Coordinates of C-alpha atoms in Angstrom, one line a residue:
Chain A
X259 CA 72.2 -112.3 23.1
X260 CA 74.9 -110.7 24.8
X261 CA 77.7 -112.8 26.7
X262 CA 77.0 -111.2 29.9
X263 CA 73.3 -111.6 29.8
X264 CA 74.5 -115.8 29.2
X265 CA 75.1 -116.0 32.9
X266 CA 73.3 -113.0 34.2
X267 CA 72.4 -115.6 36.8
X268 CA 76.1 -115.2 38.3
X269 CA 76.7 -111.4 38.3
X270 CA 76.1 -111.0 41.9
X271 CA 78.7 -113.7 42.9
X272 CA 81.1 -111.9 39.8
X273 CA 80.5 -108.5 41.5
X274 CA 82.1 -110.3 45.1
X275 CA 85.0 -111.7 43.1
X276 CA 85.5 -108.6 41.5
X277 CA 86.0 -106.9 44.9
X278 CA 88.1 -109.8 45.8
X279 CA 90.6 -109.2 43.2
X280 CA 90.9 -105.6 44.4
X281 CA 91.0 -106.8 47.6
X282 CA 94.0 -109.5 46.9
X283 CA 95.7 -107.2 45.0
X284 CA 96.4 -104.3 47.7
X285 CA 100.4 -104.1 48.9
X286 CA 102.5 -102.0 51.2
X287 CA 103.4 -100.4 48.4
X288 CA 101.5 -97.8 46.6
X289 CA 102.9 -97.5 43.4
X290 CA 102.1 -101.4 43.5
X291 CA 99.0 -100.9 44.0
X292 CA 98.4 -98.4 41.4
X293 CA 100.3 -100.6 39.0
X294 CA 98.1 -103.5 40.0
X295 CA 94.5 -101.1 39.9
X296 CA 95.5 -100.0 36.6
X297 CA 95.3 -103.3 35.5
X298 CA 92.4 -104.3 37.2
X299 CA 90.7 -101.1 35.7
X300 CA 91.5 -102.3 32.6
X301 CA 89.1 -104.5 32.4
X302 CA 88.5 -107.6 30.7
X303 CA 86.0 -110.4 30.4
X304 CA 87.1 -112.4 33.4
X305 CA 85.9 -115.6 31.3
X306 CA 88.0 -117.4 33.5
X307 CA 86.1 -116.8 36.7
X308 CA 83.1 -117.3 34.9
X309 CA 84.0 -120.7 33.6
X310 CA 85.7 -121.5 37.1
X311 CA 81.5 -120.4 38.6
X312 CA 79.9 -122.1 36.0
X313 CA 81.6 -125.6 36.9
X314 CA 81.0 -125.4 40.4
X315 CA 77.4 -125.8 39.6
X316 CA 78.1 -129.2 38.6
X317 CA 78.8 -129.6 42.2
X318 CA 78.2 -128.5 45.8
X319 CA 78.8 -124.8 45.2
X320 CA 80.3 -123.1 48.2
X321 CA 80.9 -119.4 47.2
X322 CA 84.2 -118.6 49.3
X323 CA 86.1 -121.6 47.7
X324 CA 85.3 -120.7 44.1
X325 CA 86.1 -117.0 44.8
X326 CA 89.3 -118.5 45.6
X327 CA 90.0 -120.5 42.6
X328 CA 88.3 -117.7 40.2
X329 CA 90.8 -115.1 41.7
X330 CA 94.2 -117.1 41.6
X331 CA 92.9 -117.9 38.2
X332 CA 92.0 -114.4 36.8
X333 CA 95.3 -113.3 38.5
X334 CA 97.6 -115.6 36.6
X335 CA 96.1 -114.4 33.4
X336 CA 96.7 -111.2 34.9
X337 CA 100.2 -112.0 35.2
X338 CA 100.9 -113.4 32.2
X339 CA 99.5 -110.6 30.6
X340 CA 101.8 -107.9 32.1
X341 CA 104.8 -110.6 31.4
X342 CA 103.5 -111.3 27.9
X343 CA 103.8 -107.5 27.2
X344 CA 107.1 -107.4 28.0
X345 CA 107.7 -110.4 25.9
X346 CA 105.9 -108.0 22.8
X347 CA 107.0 -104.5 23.8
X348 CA 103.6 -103.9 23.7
X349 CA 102.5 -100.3 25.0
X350 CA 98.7 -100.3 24.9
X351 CA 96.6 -103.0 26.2
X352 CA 92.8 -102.8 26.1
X353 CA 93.2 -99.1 24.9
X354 CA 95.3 -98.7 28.3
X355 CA 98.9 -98.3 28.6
X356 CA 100.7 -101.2 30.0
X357 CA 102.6 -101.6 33.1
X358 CA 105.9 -102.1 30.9
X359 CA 105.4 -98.6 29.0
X360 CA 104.8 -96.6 32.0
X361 CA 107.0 -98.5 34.8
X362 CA 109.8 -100.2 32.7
X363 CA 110.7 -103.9 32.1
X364 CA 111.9 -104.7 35.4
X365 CA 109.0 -103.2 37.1
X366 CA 106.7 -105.3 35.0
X367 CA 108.5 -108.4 35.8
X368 CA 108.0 -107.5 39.5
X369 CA 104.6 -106.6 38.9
X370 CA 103.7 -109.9 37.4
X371 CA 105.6 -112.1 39.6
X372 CA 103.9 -110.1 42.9
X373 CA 100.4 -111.1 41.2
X374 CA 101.7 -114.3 40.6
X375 CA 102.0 -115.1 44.4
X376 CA 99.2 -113.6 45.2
X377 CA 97.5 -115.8 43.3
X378 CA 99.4 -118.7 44.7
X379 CA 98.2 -117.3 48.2
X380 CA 94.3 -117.1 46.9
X381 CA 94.5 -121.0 45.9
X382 CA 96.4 -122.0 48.9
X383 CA 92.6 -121.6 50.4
X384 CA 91.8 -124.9 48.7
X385 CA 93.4 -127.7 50.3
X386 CA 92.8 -130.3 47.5
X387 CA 96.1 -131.4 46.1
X388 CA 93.8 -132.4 42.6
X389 CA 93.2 -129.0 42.1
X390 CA 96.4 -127.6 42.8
X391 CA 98.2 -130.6 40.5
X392 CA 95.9 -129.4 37.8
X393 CA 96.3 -125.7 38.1
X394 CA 100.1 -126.5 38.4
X395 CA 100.5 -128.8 35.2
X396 CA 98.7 -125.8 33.1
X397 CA 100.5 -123.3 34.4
X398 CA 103.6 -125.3 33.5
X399 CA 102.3 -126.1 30.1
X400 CA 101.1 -123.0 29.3
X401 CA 104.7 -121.2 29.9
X402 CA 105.9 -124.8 27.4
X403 CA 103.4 -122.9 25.0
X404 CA 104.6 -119.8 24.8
X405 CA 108.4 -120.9 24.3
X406 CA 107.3 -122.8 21.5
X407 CA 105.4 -119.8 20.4
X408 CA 109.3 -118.2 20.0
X409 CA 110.7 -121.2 18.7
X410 CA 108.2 -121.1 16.1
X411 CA 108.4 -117.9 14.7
X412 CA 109.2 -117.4 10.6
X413 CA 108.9 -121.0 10.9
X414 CA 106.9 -122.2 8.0
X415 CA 108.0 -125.9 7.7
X416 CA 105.6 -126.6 10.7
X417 CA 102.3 -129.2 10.5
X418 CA 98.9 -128.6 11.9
X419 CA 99.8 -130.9 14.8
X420 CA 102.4 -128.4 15.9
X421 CA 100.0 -125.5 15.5
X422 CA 97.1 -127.4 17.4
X423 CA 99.3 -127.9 20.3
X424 CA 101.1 -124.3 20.2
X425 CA 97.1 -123.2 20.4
X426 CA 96.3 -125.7 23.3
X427 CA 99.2 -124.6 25.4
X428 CA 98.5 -121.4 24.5
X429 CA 94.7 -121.1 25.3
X430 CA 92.7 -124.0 25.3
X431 CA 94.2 -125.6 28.5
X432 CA 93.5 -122.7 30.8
X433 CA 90.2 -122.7 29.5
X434 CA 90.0 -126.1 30.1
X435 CA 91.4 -126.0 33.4
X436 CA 88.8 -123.3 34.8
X437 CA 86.0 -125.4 33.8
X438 CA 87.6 -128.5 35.6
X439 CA 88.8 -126.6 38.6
X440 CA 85.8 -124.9 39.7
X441 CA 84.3 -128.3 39.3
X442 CA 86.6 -130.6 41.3
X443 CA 86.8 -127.9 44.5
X444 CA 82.9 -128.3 44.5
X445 CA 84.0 -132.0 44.7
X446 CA 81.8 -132.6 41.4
X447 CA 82.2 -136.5 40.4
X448 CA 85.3 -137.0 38.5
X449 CA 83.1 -138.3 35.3
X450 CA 81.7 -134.8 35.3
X451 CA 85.2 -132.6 36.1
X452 CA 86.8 -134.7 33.2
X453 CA 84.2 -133.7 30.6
X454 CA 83.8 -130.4 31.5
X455 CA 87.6 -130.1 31.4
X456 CA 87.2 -131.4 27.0
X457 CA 84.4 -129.1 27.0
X458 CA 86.9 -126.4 28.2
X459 CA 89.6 -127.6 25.8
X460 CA 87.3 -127.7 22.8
X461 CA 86.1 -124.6 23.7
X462 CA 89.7 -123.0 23.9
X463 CA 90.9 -124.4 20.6
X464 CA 87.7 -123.3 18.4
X465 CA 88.1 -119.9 20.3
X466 CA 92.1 -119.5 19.3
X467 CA 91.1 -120.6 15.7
X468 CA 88.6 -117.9 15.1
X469 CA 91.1 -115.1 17.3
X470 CA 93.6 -116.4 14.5
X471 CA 90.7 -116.1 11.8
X472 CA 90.0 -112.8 12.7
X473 CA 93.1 -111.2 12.3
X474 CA 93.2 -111.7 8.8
X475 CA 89.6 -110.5 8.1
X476 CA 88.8 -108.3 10.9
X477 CA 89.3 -104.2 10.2
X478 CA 92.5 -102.5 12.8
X479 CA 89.6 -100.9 14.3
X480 CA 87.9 -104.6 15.4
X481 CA 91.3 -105.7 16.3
X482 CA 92.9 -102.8 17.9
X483 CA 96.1 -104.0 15.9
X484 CA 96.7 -103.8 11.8
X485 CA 95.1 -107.4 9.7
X486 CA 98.1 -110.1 9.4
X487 CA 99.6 -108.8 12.4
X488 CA 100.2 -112.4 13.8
X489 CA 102.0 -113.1 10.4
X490 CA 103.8 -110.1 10.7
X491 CA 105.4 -111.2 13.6
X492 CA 105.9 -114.5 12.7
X493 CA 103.2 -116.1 13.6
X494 CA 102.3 -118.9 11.9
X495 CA 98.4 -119.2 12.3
X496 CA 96.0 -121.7 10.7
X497 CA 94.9 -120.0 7.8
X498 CA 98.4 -119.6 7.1
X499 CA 98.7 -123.1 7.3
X500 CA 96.2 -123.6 4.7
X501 CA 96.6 -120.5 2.5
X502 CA 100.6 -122.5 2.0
X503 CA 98.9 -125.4 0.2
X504 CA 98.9 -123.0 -3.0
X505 CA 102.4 -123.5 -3.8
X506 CA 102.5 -119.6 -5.5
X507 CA 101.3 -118.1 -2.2
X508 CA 103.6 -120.5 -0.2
X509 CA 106.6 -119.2 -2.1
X510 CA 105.3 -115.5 -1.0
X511 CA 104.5 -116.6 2.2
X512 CA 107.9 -118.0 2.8
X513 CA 109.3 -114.8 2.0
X514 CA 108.1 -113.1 5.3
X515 CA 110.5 -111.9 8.0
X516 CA 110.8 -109.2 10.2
X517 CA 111.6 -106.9 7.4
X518 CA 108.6 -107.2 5.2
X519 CA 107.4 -103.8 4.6
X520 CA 103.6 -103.4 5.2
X521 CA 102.9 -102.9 1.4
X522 CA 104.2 -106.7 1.2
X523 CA 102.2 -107.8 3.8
X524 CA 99.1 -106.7 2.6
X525 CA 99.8 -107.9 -0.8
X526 CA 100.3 -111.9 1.1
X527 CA 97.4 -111.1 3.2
X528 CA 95.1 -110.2 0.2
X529 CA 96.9 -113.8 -1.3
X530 CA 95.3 -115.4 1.9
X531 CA 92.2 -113.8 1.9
X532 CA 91.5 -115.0 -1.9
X533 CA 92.1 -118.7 -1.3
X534 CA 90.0 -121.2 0.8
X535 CA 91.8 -120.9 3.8
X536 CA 90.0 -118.9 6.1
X537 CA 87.3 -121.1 5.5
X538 CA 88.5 -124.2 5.7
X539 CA 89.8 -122.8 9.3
X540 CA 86.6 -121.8 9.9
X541 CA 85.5 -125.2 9.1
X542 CA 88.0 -127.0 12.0
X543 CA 87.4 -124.5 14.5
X544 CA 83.4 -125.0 13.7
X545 CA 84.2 -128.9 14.8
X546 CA 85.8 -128.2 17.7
X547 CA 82.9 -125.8 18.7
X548 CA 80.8 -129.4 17.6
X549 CA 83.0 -131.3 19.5
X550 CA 82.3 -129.0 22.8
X551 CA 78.7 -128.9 22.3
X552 CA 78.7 -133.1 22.0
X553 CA 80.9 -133.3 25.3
X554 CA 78.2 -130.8 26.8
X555 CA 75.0 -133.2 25.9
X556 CA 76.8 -135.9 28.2
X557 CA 77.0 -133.9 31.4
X558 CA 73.6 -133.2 33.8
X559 CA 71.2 -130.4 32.5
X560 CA 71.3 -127.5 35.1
X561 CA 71.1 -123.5 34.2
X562 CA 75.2 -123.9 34.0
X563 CA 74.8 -126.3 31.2
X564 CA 72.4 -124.0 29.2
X565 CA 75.1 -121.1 29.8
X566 CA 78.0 -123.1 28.9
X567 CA 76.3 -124.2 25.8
X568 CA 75.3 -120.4 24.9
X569 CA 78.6 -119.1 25.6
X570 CA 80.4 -122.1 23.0
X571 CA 77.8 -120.5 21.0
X572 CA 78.7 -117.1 21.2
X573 CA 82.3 -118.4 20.9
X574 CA 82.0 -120.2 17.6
X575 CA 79.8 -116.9 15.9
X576 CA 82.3 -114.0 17.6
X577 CA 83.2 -111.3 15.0
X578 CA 85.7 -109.6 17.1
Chain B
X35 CA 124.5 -138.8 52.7
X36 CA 127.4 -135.7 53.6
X37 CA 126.8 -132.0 53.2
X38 CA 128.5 -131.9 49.5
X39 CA 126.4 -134.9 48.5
X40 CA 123.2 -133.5 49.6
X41 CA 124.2 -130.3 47.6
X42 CA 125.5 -132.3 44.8
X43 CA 122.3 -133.7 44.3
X44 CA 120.2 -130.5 44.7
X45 CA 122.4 -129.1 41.5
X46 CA 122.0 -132.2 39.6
X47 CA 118.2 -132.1 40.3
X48 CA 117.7 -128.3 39.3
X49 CA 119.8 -128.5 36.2
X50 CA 117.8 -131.8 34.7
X51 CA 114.4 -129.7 35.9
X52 CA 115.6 -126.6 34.4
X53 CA 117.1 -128.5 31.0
X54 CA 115.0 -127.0 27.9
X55 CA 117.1 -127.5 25.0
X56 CA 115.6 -124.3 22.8
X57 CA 115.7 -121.8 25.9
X58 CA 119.7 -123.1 26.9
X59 CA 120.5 -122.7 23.1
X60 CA 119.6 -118.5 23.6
X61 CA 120.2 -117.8 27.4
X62 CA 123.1 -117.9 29.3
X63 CA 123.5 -120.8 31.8
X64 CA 121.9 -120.3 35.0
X65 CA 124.2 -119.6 37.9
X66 CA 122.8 -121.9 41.0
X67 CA 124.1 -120.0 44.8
X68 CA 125.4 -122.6 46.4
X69 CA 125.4 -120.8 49.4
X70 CA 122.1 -121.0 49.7
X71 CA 121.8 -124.2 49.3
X72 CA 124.2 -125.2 51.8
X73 CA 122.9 -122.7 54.0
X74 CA 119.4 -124.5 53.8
X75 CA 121.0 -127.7 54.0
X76 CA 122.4 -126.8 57.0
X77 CA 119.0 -125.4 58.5
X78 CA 117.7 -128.8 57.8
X79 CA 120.2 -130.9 59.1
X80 CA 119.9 -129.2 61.9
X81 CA 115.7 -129.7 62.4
X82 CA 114.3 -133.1 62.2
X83 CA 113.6 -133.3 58.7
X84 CA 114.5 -136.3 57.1
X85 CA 117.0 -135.7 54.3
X86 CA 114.5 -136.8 51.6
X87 CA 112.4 -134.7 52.3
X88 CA 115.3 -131.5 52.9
X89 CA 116.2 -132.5 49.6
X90 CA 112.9 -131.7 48.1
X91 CA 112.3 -128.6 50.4
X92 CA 115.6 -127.0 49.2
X93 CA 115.0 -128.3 45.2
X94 CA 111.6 -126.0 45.3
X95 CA 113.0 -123.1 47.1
X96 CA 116.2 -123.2 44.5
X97 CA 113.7 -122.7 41.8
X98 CA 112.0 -119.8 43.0
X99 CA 115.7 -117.9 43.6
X100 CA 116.1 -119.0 40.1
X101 CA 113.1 -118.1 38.7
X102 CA 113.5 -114.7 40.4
X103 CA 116.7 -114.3 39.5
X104 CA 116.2 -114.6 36.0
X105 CA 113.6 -112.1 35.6
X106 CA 116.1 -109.4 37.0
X107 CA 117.8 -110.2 33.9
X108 CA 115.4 -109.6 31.5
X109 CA 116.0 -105.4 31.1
X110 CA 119.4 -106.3 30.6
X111 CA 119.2 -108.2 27.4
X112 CA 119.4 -106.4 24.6
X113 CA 118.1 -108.8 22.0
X114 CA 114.3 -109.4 21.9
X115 CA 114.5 -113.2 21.8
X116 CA 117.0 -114.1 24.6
X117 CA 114.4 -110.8 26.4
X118 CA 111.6 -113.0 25.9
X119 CA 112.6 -116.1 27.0
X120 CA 114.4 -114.8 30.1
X121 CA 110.5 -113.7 30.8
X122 CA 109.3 -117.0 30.1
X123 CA 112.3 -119.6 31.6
X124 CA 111.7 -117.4 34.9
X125 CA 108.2 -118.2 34.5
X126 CA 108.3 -121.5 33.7
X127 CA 110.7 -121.9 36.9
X128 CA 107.9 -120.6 38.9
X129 CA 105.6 -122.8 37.6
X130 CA 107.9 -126.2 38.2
X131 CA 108.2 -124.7 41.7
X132 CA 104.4 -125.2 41.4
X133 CA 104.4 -128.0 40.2
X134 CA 106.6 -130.6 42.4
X135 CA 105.1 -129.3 45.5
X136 CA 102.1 -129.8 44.1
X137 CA 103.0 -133.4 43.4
X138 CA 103.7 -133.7 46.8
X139 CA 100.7 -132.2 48.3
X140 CA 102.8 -129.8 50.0
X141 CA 100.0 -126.8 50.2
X142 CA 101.5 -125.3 53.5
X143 CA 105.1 -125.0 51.7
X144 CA 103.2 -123.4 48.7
X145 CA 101.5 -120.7 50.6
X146 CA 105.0 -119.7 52.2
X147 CA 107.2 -119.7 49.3
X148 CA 104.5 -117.7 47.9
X149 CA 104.3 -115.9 50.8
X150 CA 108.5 -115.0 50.0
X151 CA 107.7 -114.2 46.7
X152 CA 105.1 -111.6 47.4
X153 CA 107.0 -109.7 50.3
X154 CA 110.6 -110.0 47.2
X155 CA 109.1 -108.3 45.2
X156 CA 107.1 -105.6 46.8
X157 CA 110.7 -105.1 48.4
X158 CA 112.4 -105.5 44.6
X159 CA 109.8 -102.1 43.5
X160 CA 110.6 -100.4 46.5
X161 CA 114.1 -100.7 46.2
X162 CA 114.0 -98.7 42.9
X163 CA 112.1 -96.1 44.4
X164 CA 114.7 -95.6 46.9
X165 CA 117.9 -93.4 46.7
X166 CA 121.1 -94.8 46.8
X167 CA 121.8 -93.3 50.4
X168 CA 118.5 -94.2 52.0
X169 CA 119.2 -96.6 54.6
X170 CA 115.8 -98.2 54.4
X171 CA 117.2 -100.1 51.0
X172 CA 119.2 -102.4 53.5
X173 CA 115.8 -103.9 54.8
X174 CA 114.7 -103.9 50.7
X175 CA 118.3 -106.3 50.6
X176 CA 117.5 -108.0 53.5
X177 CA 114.2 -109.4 52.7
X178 CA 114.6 -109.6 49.1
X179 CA 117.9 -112.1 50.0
X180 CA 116.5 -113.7 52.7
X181 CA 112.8 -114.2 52.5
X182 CA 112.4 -117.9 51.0
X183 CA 114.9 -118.8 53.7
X184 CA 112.9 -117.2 56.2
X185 CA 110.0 -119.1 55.2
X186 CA 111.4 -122.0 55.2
X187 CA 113.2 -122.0 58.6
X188 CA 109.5 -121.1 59.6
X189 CA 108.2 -124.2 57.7
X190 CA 110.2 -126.5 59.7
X191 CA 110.2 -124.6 63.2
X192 CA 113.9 -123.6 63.3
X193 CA 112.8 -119.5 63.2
X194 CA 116.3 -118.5 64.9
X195 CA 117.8 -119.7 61.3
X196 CA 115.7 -116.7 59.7
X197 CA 117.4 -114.5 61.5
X198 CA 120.9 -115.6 60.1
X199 CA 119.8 -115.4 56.7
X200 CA 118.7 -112.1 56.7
X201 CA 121.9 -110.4 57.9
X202 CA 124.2 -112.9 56.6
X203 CA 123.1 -112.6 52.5
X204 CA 122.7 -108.8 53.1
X205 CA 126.4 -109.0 54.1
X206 CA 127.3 -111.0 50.8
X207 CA 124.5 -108.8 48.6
X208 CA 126.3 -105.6 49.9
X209 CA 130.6 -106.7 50.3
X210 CA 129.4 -107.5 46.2
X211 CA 128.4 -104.1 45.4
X212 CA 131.2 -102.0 44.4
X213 CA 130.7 -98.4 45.5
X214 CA 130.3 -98.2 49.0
X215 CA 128.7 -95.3 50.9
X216 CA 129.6 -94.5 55.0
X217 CA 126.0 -96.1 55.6
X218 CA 126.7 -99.0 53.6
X219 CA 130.2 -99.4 55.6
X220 CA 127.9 -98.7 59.0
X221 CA 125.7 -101.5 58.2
X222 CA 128.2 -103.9 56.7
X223 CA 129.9 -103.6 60.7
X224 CA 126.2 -104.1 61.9
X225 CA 125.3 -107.3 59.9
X226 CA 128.7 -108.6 61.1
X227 CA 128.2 -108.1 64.6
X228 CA 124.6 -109.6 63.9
X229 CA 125.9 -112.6 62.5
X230 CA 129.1 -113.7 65.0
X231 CA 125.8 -113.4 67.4
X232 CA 124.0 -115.4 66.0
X233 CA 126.8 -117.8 65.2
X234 CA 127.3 -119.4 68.0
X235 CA 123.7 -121.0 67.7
X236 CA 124.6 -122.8 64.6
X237 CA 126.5 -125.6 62.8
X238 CA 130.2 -125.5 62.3
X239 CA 129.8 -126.0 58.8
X240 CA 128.0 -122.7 58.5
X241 CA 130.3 -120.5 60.2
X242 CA 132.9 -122.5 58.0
X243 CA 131.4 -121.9 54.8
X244 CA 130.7 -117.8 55.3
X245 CA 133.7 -117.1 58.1
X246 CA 135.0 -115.3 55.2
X247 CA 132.3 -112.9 55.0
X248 CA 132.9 -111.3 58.6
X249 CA 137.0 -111.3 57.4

């Protein structure tokens, strides 16, 4: 089954908060708007809206509140992303080029920070401080994440703890948080926002391990970026993590730097591929998956719950 | 509580809040404008906010100038790392701004700040579209150094203070900037005349604090 056909149910209220988003985005401007329509255009999932829908069902589900929540959500992954590629220098995103290649750093910055407050604007249509304290803390956190993410590059004395929560930070809490948020602003009990928040976070984590899986086994073509690029770039992932345990390989791995010539990198990544490591990450992002599907089975049966547990699912199998 | 305490304390505040002991060790110190914070101070003291709750109103809208004012650093670094966490400290200034108002269930104050940072930075793309002699930049200036100010002298109903902040931190933006055009000199002489106007409505410790602007 295909993701979108999970929650076909939803695609008419999707449609609305896809027009929304171009709506919300619109400025005075006009290259501002073209910067922001490029990246609408660009596409994406919008798993965040869909988790943010999907959670109201738990609740009384009033359309014009989640649009708001599911649009200051997809907008500040929106905004990240356009910072985030300044962060990378990258200059394609989703086969598209990104704001910073075309307009310049500052522009981005700009950009993102405009989308930022727009978003801000969208949620400021909720007037439940519980959402807004939650939607705040991740936010917060998730900018935490990423600085760790610097602080950890070519750093290869880190544990598995430190890994787990670079990976919340980085994706499982605003996972999470879209599955709580859409649930609380329906004003679902808070026995139900709370699980469907772990089901969110154990969703987010097993979903980060296989993204970090899959760049060691996936082809450039799956990717859309060279196999090991994570590594490349410092990275240190959780089959990296494991792949270390082999003290030869570690001493290889250790070796790594910005330098590294491709020819070396393929040589640790075929070192990686040949030990147990990829499956043993397989193996604790397959618990997590468990973990979400267990935290599912304690929340009410509704045609939400059947595509939240197809879409962990999905999650857990993904090859790209 | 005087005027330098209150500001003492709003420093204090920011630098514990802004504290992050891997991003300090790679960017330079933030500088904190102390003129806007006595300028809000001033606004408040003025209104009949209690100073608790002036304290707090001036500690978010510091973060957002900080926050923005980081990110207009970031195409000026030249190594990637201190680029990348310029991004991300300017973001994660954003998002304590968030945060503590937030806490405080402060939505109203949310939606203006954000209201500021939306109309900055629409201003902040325009004003590199704009050629150095088009006079419509000094409306750019004016909003981009005035807006949180303005929405916060909305917040607590003392509009007349907008007013004063627009023309009085165009006047500091622009006596900074060193090439000066005729236009630039024009509207310097205009924002001065605006502000000993609009003077006379305000504290002394205002016209004390920037007198030397209209010199």
């Amino acid at each position: 089954m295909k993701l979108k056909a999970m929650y076909s149910f939803l695609n008419g209220d999707l449609n609305r908060i896809e027009e929304q988003l171009k709506i919300t985005v619109q400025a005075s401007d006009p290259l501002v708007n073209e910067a922001s329509l490029h990246l609408l255009e660009a596409g994406g999932k919008r798993i965040r809206p869909v988790f943010v829908l999907l959670g109201g069902q738990f609740g009384t589900y009033h359309f014009e509140q989640m649009k708001r929540v599911a649009v200051a959500l997809e907008l500040i992954h929106m905004a990240s992303l356009v910072h985030d590629d300044v962060i990378d220098g990258a200059t394609l995103r989703r086969g598209k080029e990104t704001i910073q290649a075309r307009w310049g750093d500052r522009f981005a910055m700009y950009v993102g920070d405009y989308l930022f407050a727009r978003a801000l604007e969208q949620m400021c249509e909720i007037n439940d401080p519980i959402a807004h304290q939650i939607l705040a803390n991740t936010i917060v956190e998730v900018c935490r994440g990423e600085i760790e993410q610097i602080s950890d590059k070519y750093r290869f004395d880190q544990n598995l703890r430190r890994y787990l929560q670079r990976i919340k930070r980085k994706t499982a809490l605003l996972i999470a948080a879209s599955c709580q948020l859409g649930a609380v602003v329906a004003g679902a009990p808070e026995a139900v926002h709370k699980k469907l928040y772990w089901f969110g976070y154990y969703v987010g984590m097993s979903f980060q391990i296989t993204d970090d899986i899959l760049d060691f086994i996936g082809t450039e073509k799956q990717l859309g970026k060279p196999a090991g690029s994570d590594l490349s770039q410092g990275n240190v992932t959780l089959p990296v993590l494991y792949a270390m345990e082999e003290r030869t390989l570690k001493e290889q791995i250790m070796k790594v730097n910005e330098h590294t010539t491709s020819r070396e990198m393929a040589h640790v990544i075929d070192g990686i591929k040949r030990t147990n490591a990829i499956e043993k990450s397989y193996e604790l992002g397959d618990r997590y998956l468990q973990k979400a599907l267990d935290m599912l089975q304690k929340l009410p049966r509704n045609r939400a719950w059947t595509a939240l547990y197809n879409i962990a699912k999905y999650i857990g199998k993904r090859k790209y | 509580m005087d005027i330098r305490q209150q500001m003492e304390q709003v420093r204090t505040r920011i630098q514990h809040a802004i504290a992050h002991s891997y991003v300090d060790r790679y960017i330079q110190p933030r500088t904190i404008d102390e003129d806007r914070i006595s300028f809000a101070l001033s606004m408040l003291r003025s209104t009949r906010v209690e100073t608790s709750i002036a304290l707090d109103y001036v500690f978010a809208m510091m973060l957002i100038q900080l926050a923005l004012d980081t990110h207009d650093e970031v195409d000026k670094q030249q190594m990637m790392q201190k680029k990348q966490l310029t991004v991300l400290a300017g973001d994660l200034y954003s998002g304590l701004y968030y945060e503590f108002l937030a806490k405080r269930h402060d939505v109203s104050l949310i939606r203006r700040f954000a209201e500021a940072i939306k109309e900055i930075n629409i201003q902040k793309i325009r004003l590199q579209q704009l050629s150095p002699d088009d006079i419509e930049r000094f409306h750019c200036i004016g909003v981009i150094e005035s807006a949180l100010l303005r929405k916060l002298s909305e917040h607590v109903h003392a509009h007349e203070w907008g007013e004063l902040a627009y023309y009085l931190f165009s006047l500091k933006r622009i006596q900074r900037e060193e090439a000066k055009s005729k236009a630039m000199v024009d509207y310097t002489d205009h924002c001065k005349r605006k502000v000993q106007d609009l003077f006379y409505l305000h504290h002394e410790e205002v016209k004390e604090r920037f007198s030397h602007l209209l010199a």
